[in-house]
PDB file of C-alpha atoms in Angstrom:
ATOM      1  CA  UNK A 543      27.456 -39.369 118.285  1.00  0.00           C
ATOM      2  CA  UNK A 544      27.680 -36.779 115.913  1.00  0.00           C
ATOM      3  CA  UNK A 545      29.476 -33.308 116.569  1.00  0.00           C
ATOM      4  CA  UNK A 546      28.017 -30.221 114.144  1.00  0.00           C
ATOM      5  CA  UNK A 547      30.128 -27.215 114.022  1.00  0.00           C
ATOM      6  CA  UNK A 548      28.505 -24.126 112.503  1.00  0.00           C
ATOM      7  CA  UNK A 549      30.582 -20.953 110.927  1.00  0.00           C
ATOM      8  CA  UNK A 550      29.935 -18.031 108.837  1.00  0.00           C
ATOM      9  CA  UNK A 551      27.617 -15.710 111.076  1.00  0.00           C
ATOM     10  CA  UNK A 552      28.618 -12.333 111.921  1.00  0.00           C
ATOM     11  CA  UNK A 553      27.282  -8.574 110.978  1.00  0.00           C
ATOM     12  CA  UNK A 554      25.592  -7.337 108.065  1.00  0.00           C
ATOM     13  CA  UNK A 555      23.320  -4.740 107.497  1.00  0.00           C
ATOM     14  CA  UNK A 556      19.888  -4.573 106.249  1.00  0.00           C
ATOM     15  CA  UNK A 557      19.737  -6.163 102.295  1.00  0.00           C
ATOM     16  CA  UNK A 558      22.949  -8.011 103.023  1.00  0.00           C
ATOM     17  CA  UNK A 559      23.421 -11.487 102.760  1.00  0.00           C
ATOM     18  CA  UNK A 560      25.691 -14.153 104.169  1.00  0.00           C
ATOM     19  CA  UNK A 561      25.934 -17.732 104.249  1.00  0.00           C
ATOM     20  CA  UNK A 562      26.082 -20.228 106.965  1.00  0.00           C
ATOM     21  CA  UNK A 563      27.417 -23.240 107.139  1.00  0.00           C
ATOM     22  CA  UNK A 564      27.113 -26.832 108.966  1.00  0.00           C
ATOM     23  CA  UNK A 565      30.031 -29.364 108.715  1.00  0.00           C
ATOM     24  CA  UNK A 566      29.052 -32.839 110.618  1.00  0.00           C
ATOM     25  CA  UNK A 567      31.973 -34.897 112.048  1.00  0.00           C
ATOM     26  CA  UNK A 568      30.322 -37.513 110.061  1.00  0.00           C
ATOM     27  CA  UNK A 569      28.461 -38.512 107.456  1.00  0.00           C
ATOM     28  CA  UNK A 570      24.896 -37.468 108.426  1.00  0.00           C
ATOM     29  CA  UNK A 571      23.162 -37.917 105.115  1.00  0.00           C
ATOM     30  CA  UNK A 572      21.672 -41.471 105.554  1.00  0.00           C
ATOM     31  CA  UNK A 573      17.771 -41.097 106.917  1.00  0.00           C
ATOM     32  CA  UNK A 574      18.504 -38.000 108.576  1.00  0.00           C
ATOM     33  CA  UNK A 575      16.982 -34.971 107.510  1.00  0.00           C
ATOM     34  CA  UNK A 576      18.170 -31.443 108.549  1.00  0.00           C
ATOM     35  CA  UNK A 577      17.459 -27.966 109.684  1.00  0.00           C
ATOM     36  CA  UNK A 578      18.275 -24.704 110.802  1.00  0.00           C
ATOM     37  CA  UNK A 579      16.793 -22.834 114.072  1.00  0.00           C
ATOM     38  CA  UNK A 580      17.538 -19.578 115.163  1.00  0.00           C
ATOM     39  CA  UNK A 581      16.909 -18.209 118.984  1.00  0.00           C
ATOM     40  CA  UNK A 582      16.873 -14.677 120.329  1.00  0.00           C
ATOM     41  CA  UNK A 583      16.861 -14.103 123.882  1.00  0.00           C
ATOM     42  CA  UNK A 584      13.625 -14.756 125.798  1.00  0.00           C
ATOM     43  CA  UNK A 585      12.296 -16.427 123.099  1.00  0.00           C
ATOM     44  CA  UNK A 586      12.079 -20.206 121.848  1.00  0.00           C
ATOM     45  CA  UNK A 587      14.073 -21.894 119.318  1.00  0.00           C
ATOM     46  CA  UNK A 588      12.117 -21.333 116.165  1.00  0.00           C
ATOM     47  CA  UNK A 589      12.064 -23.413 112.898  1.00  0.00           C
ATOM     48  CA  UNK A 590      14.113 -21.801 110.292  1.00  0.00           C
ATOM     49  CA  UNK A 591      14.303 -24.406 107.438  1.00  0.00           C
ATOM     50  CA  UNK A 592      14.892 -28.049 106.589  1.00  0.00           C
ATOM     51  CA  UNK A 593      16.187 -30.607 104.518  1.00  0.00           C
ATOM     52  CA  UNK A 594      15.643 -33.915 103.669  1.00  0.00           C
ATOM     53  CA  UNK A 595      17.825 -36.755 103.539  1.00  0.00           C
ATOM     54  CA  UNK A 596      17.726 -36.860  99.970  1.00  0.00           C
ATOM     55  CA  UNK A 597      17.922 -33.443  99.666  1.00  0.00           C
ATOM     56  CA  UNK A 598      14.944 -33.278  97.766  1.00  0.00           C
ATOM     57  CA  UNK A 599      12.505 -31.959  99.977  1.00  0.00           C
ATOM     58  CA  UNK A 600      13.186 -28.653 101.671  1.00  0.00           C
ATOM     59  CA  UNK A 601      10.562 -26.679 103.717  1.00  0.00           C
ATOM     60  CA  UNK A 602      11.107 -22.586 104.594  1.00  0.00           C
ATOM     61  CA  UNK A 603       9.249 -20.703 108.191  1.00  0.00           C
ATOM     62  CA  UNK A 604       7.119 -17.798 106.359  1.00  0.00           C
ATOM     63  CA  UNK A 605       9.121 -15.194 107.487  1.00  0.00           C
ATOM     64  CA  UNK A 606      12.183 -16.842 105.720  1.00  0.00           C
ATOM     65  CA  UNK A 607      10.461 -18.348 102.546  1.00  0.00           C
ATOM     66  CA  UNK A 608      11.839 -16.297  98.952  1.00  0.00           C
ATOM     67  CA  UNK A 609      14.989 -14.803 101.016  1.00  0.00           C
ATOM     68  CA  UNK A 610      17.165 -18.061 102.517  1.00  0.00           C
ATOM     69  CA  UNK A 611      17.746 -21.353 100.602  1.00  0.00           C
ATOM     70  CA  UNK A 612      18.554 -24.246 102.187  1.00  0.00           C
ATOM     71  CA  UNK A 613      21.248 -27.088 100.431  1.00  0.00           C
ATOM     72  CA  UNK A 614      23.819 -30.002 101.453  1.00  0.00           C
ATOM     73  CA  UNK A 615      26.556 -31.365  99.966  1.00  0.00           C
ATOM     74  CA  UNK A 616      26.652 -34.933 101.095  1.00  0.00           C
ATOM     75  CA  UNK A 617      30.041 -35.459  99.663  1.00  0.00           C
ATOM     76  CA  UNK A 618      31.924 -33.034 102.578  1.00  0.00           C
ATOM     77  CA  UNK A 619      29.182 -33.635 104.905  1.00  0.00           C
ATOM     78  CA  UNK A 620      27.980 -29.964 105.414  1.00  0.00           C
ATOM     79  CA  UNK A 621      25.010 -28.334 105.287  1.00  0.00           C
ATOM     80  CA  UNK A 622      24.605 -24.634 103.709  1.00  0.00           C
ATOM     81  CA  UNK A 623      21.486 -21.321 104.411  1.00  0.00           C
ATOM     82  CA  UNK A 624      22.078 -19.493 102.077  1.00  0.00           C
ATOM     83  CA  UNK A 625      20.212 -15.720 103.740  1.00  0.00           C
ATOM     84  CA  UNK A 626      19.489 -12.767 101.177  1.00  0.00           C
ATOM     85  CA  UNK A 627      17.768  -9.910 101.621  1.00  0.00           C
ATOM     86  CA  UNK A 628      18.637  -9.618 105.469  1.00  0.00           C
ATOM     87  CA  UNK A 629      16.233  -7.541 107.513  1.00  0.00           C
ATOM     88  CA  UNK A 630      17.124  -6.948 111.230  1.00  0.00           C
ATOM     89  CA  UNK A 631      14.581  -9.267 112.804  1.00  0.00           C
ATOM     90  CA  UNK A 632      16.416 -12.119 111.411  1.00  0.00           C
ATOM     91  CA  UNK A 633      18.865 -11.215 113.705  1.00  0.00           C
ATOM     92  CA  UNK A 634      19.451 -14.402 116.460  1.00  0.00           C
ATOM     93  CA  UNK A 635      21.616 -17.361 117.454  1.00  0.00           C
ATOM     94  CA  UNK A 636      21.460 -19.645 114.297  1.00  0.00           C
ATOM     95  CA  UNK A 637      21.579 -23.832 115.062  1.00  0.00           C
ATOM     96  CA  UNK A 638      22.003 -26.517 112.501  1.00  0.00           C
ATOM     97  CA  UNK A 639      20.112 -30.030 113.441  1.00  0.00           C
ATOM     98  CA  UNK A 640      20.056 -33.521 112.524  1.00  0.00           C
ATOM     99  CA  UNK A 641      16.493 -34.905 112.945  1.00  0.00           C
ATOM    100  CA  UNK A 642      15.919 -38.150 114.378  1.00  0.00           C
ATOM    101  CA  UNK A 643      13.824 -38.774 110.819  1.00  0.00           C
ATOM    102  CA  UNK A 644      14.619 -38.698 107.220  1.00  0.00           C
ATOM    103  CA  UNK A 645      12.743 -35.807 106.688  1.00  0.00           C
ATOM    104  CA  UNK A 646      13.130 -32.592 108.719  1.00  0.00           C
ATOM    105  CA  UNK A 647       9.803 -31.163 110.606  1.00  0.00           C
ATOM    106  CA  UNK A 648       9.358 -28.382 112.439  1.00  0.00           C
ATOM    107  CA  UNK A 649       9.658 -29.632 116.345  1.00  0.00           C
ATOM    108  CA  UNK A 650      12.947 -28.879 117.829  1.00  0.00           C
ATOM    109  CA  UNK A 651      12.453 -32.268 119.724  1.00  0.00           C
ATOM    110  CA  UNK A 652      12.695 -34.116 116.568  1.00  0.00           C
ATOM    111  CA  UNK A 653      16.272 -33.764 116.589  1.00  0.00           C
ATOM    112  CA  UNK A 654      19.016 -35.280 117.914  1.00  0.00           C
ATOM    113  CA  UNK A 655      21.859 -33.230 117.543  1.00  0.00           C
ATOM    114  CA  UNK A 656      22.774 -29.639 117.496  1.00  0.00           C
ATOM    115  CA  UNK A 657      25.349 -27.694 117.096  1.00  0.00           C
ATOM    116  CA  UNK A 658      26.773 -24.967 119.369  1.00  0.00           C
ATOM    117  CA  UNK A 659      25.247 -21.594 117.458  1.00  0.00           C
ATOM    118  CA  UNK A 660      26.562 -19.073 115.310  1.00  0.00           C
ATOM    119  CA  UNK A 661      25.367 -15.417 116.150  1.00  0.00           C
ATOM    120  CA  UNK A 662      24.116 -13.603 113.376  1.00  0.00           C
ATOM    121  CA  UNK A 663      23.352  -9.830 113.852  1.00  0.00           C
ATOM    122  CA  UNK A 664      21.251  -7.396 111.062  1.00  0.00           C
ATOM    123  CA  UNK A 665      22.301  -3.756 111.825  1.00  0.00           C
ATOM    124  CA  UNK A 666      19.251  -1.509 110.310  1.00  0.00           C
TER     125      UNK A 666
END
């Protein structure tokens, strides 16, 4: 079992930037890949980015792609989005995921763990 505990959402406004981060209760790194989703009410979970298990293979949604940036740091275990260039419709419950392969895809059911959410709100 692995526990995933994410931090560092909260309110910006528009252009702002924060990052978010993902510390597993343990080490995650070998074949697992990993991502980040984000929700809004109503809607599905959506793909955010994702990381591979070496690291050397990340993968961005469109809407995401030039303005987050996606890193781990297998030594503490944690996983990192970095989010620039904020624009309100980012704004949702962000969830960090370790896939059940060593690369992360898109399909929340790839995954086998999640953590509980951190909310992250864009004021315009």
């Amino acid at each position: 079992q692995v526990q995933l505990v994410e931090s560092g959402g909260g309110l910006v406004q528009a252009g702002g930037s924060l990052r978010l981060s993902c510390a597993a209760s343990r080490r995650t790194a070998t074949n697992n890949g990993m991502a980040w989703f984000r929700q809004t009410p109503g809607k599905e979970r959506e793909f955010v980015a994702g990381i591979s298990w070496r690291g050397d293979t990340t993968s961005y949604a469109d809407s995401v792609k030039g303005r987050f940036t996606i890193s781990r740091d297998y030594g503490k275990d944690t996983m990192f989005l970095q989010m620039n260039t904020l624009k309100p419709e980012d704004t949702a419950v962000y969830y960090c995921a370790v896939s059940r392969r060593p690369y992360a895809s898109r399909t929340s059911t790839d995954f086998a763990y999640w953590g509980q959410g951190t909310q992250v709100t864009v004021s315009s």
